[in-house]
Coordinates of C-alpha atoms and ligand atoms in Angstrom, one line a residue:
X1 CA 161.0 129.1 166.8
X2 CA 162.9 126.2 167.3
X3 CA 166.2 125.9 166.2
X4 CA 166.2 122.0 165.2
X5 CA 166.1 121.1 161.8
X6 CA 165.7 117.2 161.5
X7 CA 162.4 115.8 161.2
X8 CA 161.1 114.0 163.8
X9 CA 158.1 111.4 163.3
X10 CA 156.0 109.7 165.6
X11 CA 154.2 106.2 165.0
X12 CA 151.4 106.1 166.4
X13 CA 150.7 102.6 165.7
X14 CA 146.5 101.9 167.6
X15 CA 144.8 104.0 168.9
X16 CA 142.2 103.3 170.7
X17 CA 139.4 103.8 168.4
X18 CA 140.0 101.5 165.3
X19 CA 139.3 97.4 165.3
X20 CA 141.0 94.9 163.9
X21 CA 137.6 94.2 162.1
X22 CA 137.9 97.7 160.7
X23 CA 141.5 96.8 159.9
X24 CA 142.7 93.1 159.9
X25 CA 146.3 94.8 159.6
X26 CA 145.8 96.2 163.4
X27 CA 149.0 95.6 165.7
X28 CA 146.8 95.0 169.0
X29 CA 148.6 92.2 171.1
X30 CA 152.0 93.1 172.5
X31 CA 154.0 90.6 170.2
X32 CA 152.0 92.5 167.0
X33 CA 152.7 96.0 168.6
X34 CA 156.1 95.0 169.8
X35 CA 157.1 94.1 165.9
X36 CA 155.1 96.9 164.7
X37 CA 156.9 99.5 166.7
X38 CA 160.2 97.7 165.8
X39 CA 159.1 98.3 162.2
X40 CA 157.9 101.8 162.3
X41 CA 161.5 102.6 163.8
X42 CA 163.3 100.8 160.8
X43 CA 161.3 102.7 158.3
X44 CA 162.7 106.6 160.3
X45 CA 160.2 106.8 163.1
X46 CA 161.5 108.0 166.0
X47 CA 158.9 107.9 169.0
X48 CA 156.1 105.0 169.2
X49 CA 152.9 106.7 170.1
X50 CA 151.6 103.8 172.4
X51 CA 147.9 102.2 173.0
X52 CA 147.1 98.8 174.3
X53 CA 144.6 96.3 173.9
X54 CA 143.2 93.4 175.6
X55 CA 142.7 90.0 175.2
X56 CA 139.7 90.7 173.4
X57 CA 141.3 93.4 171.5
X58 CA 139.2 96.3 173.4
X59 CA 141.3 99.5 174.4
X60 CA 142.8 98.9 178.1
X61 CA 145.0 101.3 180.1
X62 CA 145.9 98.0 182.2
X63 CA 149.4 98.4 184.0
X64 CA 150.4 94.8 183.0
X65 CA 149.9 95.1 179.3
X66 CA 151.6 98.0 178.8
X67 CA 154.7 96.7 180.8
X68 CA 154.7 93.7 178.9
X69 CA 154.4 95.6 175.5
X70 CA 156.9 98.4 176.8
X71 CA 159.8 95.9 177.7
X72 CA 158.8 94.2 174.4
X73 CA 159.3 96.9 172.4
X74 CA 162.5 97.7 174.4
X75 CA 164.0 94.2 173.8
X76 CA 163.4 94.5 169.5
X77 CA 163.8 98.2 168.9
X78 CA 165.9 99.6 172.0
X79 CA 166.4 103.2 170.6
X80 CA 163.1 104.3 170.2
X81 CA 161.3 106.6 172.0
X82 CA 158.6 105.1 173.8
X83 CA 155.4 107.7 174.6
X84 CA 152.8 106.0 176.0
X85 CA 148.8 107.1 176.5
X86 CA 147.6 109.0 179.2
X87 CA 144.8 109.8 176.5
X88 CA 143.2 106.3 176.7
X89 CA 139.5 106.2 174.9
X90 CA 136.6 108.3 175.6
X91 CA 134.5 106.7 178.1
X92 CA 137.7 105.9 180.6
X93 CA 137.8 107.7 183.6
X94 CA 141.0 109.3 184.7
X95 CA 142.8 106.9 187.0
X96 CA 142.3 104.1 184.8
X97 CA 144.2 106.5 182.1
X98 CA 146.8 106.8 184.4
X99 CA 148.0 103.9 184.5
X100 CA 150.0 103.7 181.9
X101 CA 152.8 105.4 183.5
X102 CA 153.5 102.1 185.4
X103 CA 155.3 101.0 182.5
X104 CA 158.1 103.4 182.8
X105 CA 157.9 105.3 179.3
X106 CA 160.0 107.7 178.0
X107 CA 157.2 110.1 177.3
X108 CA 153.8 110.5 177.9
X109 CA 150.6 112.4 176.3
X110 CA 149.2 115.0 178.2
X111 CA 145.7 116.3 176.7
X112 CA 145.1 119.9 177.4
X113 CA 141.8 120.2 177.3
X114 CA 138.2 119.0 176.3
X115 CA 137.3 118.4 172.7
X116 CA 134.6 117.1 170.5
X117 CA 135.4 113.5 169.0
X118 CA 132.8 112.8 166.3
X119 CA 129.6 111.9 168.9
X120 CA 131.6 111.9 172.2
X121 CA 133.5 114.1 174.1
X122 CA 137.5 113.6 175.2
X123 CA 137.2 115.2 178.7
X124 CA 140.3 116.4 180.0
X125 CA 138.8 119.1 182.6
X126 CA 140.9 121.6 184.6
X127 CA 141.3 119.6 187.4
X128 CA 142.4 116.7 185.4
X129 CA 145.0 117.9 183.8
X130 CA 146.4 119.2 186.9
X131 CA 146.8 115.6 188.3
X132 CA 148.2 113.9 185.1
X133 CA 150.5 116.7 184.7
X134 CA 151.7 115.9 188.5
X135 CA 152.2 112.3 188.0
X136 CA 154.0 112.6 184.8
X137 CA 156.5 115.1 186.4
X138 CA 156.6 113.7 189.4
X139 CA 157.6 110.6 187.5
X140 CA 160.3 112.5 185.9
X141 CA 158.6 111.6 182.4
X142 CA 158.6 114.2 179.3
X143 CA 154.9 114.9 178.3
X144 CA 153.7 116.1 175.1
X145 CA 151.4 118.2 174.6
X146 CA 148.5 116.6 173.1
X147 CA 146.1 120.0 171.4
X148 CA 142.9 118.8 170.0
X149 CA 141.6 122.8 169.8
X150 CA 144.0 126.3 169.8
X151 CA 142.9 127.0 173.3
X152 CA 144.7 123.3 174.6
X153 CA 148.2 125.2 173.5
X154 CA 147.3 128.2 176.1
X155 CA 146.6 126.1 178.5
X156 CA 150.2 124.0 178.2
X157 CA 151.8 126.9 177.8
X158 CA 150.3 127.7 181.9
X159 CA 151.2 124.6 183.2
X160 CA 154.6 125.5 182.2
X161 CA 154.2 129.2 183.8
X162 CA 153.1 128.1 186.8
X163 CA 155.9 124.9 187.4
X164 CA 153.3 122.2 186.8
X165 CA 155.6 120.7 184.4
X166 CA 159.1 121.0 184.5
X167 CA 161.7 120.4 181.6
X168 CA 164.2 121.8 179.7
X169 CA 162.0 121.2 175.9
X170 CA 158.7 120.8 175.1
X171 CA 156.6 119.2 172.5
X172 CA 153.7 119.6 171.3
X173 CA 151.3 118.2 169.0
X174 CA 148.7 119.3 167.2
X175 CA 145.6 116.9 166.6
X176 CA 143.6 118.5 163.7
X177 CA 140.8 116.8 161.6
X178 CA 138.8 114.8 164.4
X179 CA 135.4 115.1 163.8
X180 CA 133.8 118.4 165.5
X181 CA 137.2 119.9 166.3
X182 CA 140.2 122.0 165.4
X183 CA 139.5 121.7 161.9
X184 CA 142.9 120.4 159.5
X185 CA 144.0 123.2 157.8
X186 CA 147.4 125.5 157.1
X187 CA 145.7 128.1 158.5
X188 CA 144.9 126.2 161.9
X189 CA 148.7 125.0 161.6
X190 CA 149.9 128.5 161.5
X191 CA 148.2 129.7 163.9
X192 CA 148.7 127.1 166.7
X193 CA 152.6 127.0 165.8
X194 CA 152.4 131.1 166.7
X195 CA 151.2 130.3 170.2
X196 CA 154.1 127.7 171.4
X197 CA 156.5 129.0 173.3
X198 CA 160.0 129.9 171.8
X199 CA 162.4 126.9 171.1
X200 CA 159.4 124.3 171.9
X201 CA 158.7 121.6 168.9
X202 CA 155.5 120.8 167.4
X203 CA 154.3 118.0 165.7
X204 CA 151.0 117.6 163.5
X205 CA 148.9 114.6 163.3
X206 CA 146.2 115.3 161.0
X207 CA 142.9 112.9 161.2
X208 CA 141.9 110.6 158.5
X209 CA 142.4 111.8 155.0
X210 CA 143.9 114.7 156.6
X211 CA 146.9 112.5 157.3
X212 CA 149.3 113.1 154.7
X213 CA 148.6 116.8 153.3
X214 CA 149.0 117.9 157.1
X215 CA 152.2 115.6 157.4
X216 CA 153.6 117.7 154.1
X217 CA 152.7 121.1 155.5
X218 CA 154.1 120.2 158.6
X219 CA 157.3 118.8 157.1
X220 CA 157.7 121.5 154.6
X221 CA 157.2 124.5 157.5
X222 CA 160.0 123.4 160.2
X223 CA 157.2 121.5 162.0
X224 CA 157.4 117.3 162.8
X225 CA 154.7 114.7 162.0
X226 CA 152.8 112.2 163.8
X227 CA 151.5 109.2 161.1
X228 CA 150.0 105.5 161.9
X229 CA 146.8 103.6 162.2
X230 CA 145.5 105.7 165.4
X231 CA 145.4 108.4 163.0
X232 CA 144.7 106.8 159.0
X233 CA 144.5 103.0 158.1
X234 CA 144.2 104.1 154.4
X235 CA 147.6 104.7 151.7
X236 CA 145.5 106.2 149.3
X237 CA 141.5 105.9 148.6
X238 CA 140.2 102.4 149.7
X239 CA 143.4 100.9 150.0
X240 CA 144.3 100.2 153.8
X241 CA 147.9 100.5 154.7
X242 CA 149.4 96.6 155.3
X243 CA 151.8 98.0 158.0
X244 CA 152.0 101.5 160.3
X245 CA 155.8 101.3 158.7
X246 CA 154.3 102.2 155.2
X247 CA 152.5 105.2 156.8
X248 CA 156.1 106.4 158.0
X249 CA 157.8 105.4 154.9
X250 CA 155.3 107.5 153.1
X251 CA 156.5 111.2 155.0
X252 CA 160.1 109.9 155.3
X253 CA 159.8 109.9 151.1
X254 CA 158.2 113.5 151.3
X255 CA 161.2 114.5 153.8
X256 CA 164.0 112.9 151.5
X257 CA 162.2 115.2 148.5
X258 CA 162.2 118.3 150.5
X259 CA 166.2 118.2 151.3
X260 CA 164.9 117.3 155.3
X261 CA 167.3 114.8 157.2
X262 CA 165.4 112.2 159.9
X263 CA 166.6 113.0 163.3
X264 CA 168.5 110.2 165.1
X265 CA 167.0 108.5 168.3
X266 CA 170.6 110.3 170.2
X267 CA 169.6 113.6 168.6
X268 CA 165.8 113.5 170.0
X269 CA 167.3 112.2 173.2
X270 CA 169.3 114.6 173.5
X271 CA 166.9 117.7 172.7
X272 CA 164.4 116.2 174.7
X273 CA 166.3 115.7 177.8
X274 CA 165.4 111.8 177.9
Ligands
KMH301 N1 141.8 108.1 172.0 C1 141.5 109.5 172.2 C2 140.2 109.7 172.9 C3 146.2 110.3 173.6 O1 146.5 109.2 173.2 O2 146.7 110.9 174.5 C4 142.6 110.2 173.0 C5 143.9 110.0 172.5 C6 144.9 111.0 173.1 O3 144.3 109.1 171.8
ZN302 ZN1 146.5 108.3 171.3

């Protein structure tokens, strides 16, 4: 179990799967996702779950954007944590994922495994992972653990065995609800919390309308949330969410309720080793 007792929420504020003509409230240019981010961190988030878009607004892994929208989001909202994709979108194959690193994040996903996603498949083979997790330590960046299915925790918890990765904390987080995986549930909560090892932090980001009764277990259970557009566009049934920062509002409301304080940016910082 870990031992700290703040909350800790992630804005993950794209994604890589949602358009601006399913959501005309999209951040997707680095101005938009700069003053997003900057917003998200006003309203208690802590870590900005990063995607980039083109010019056309299609998901990109391109070095240049994410520098641009990294030292962006630097300039307006210096504190927060900046986690950037290694994740990408489906189709992408696993250099062009990579290059997000380039922009010299704090943090960085690491996917653990393959999963279902509705009619595709996330691949993360073996091999795969092996060469992310390299880079990212070699880079001296702090991954999180990004576990679509129970069986992506095992296999972070082995890369940790074996030296792949190398840090004084880990975090992971625990992607429940997409379509044809680890299904969102307290019982899939409680049993992927049992299989982290002692003194690591987890995080849930429940799918859809999953979003906010996962965010509540989590919050209630010692556990720390991941909320934003990537994840739910909706505030409550058909009405989209204007801004990611109402999404973060909405848990830091269910934390204030629930006697949980919001973790500083020094205080993740400093657990994290960043
Ligand atoms: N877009 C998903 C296919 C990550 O960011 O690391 C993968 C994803 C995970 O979003
Ligand atoms: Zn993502």
């Amino acid at each position: 179990m870990s031992v700290f007792k703040k909350l800790i929420i992630t804005a993950a504020i794209c994604g890589a799967e949602i358009m601006k003509e399913n959501d005309p409230y999209l951040p997707t240019t680095p101005e938009e996702l700069s003053d997003e981010a900057k917003r998200c961190f006003d309203a208690g988030a802590r870590i900005v779950h990063l995607h980039v878009r083109d010019e056309e607004g299609k998901p990109t892994q391109d070095a240049s954007i994410f520098k641009k929208t990294v030292s962006l989001i630097r300039q307006k909202a210096p504190e927060l944590i900046v986690q950037v994709s290694t994740g990408g979108a489906t189709w992408m194959k696993p250099e062009e994922r990579l290059q997000s690193l380039e922009s010299e994040p704090d943090m960085a996903t690491l996917s653990t495994g393959t999963s279902n996603f509705g009619s595709d498949i996330f691949m993360n083979t073996k091999d795969m992972i092996l060469t992310f997790a390299k880079r990212i330590n070699e880079k001296g960046i702090m991954p999180e653990f990004e576990c679509f299915e129970a069986g992506h925790i095992r296999l972070a918890n082995w890369l940790i065995e074996k030296g792949y990765v190398n840090r004084n904390h880990y975090h992971y987080d625990f992607v429940i609800g997409v379509p044809g995986a680890m299904e969102a549930s307290l019982e899939s909560i409680c049993h992927m919390k049992n299989l982290i090892p002692n003194g690591a932090t987890w995080c849930v980001a429940g799918i859809g309308r999953h979003e906010l009764n996962m965010a509540a277990i989590a919050i209630a259970s010692g556990g720390h949330v991941r909320v934003g557009m990537e994840d739910n566009i909706y505030l409550s049934k058909g009405v989209l969410a204007q801004s990611n920062a109402d999404l973060v509002e909405r848990v830091v409301n269910i934390a204030k309720n629930l006697n949980r304080e919001i973790a500083s940016s020094q205080e993740v910082k400093e657990l994290f080793g960043l």
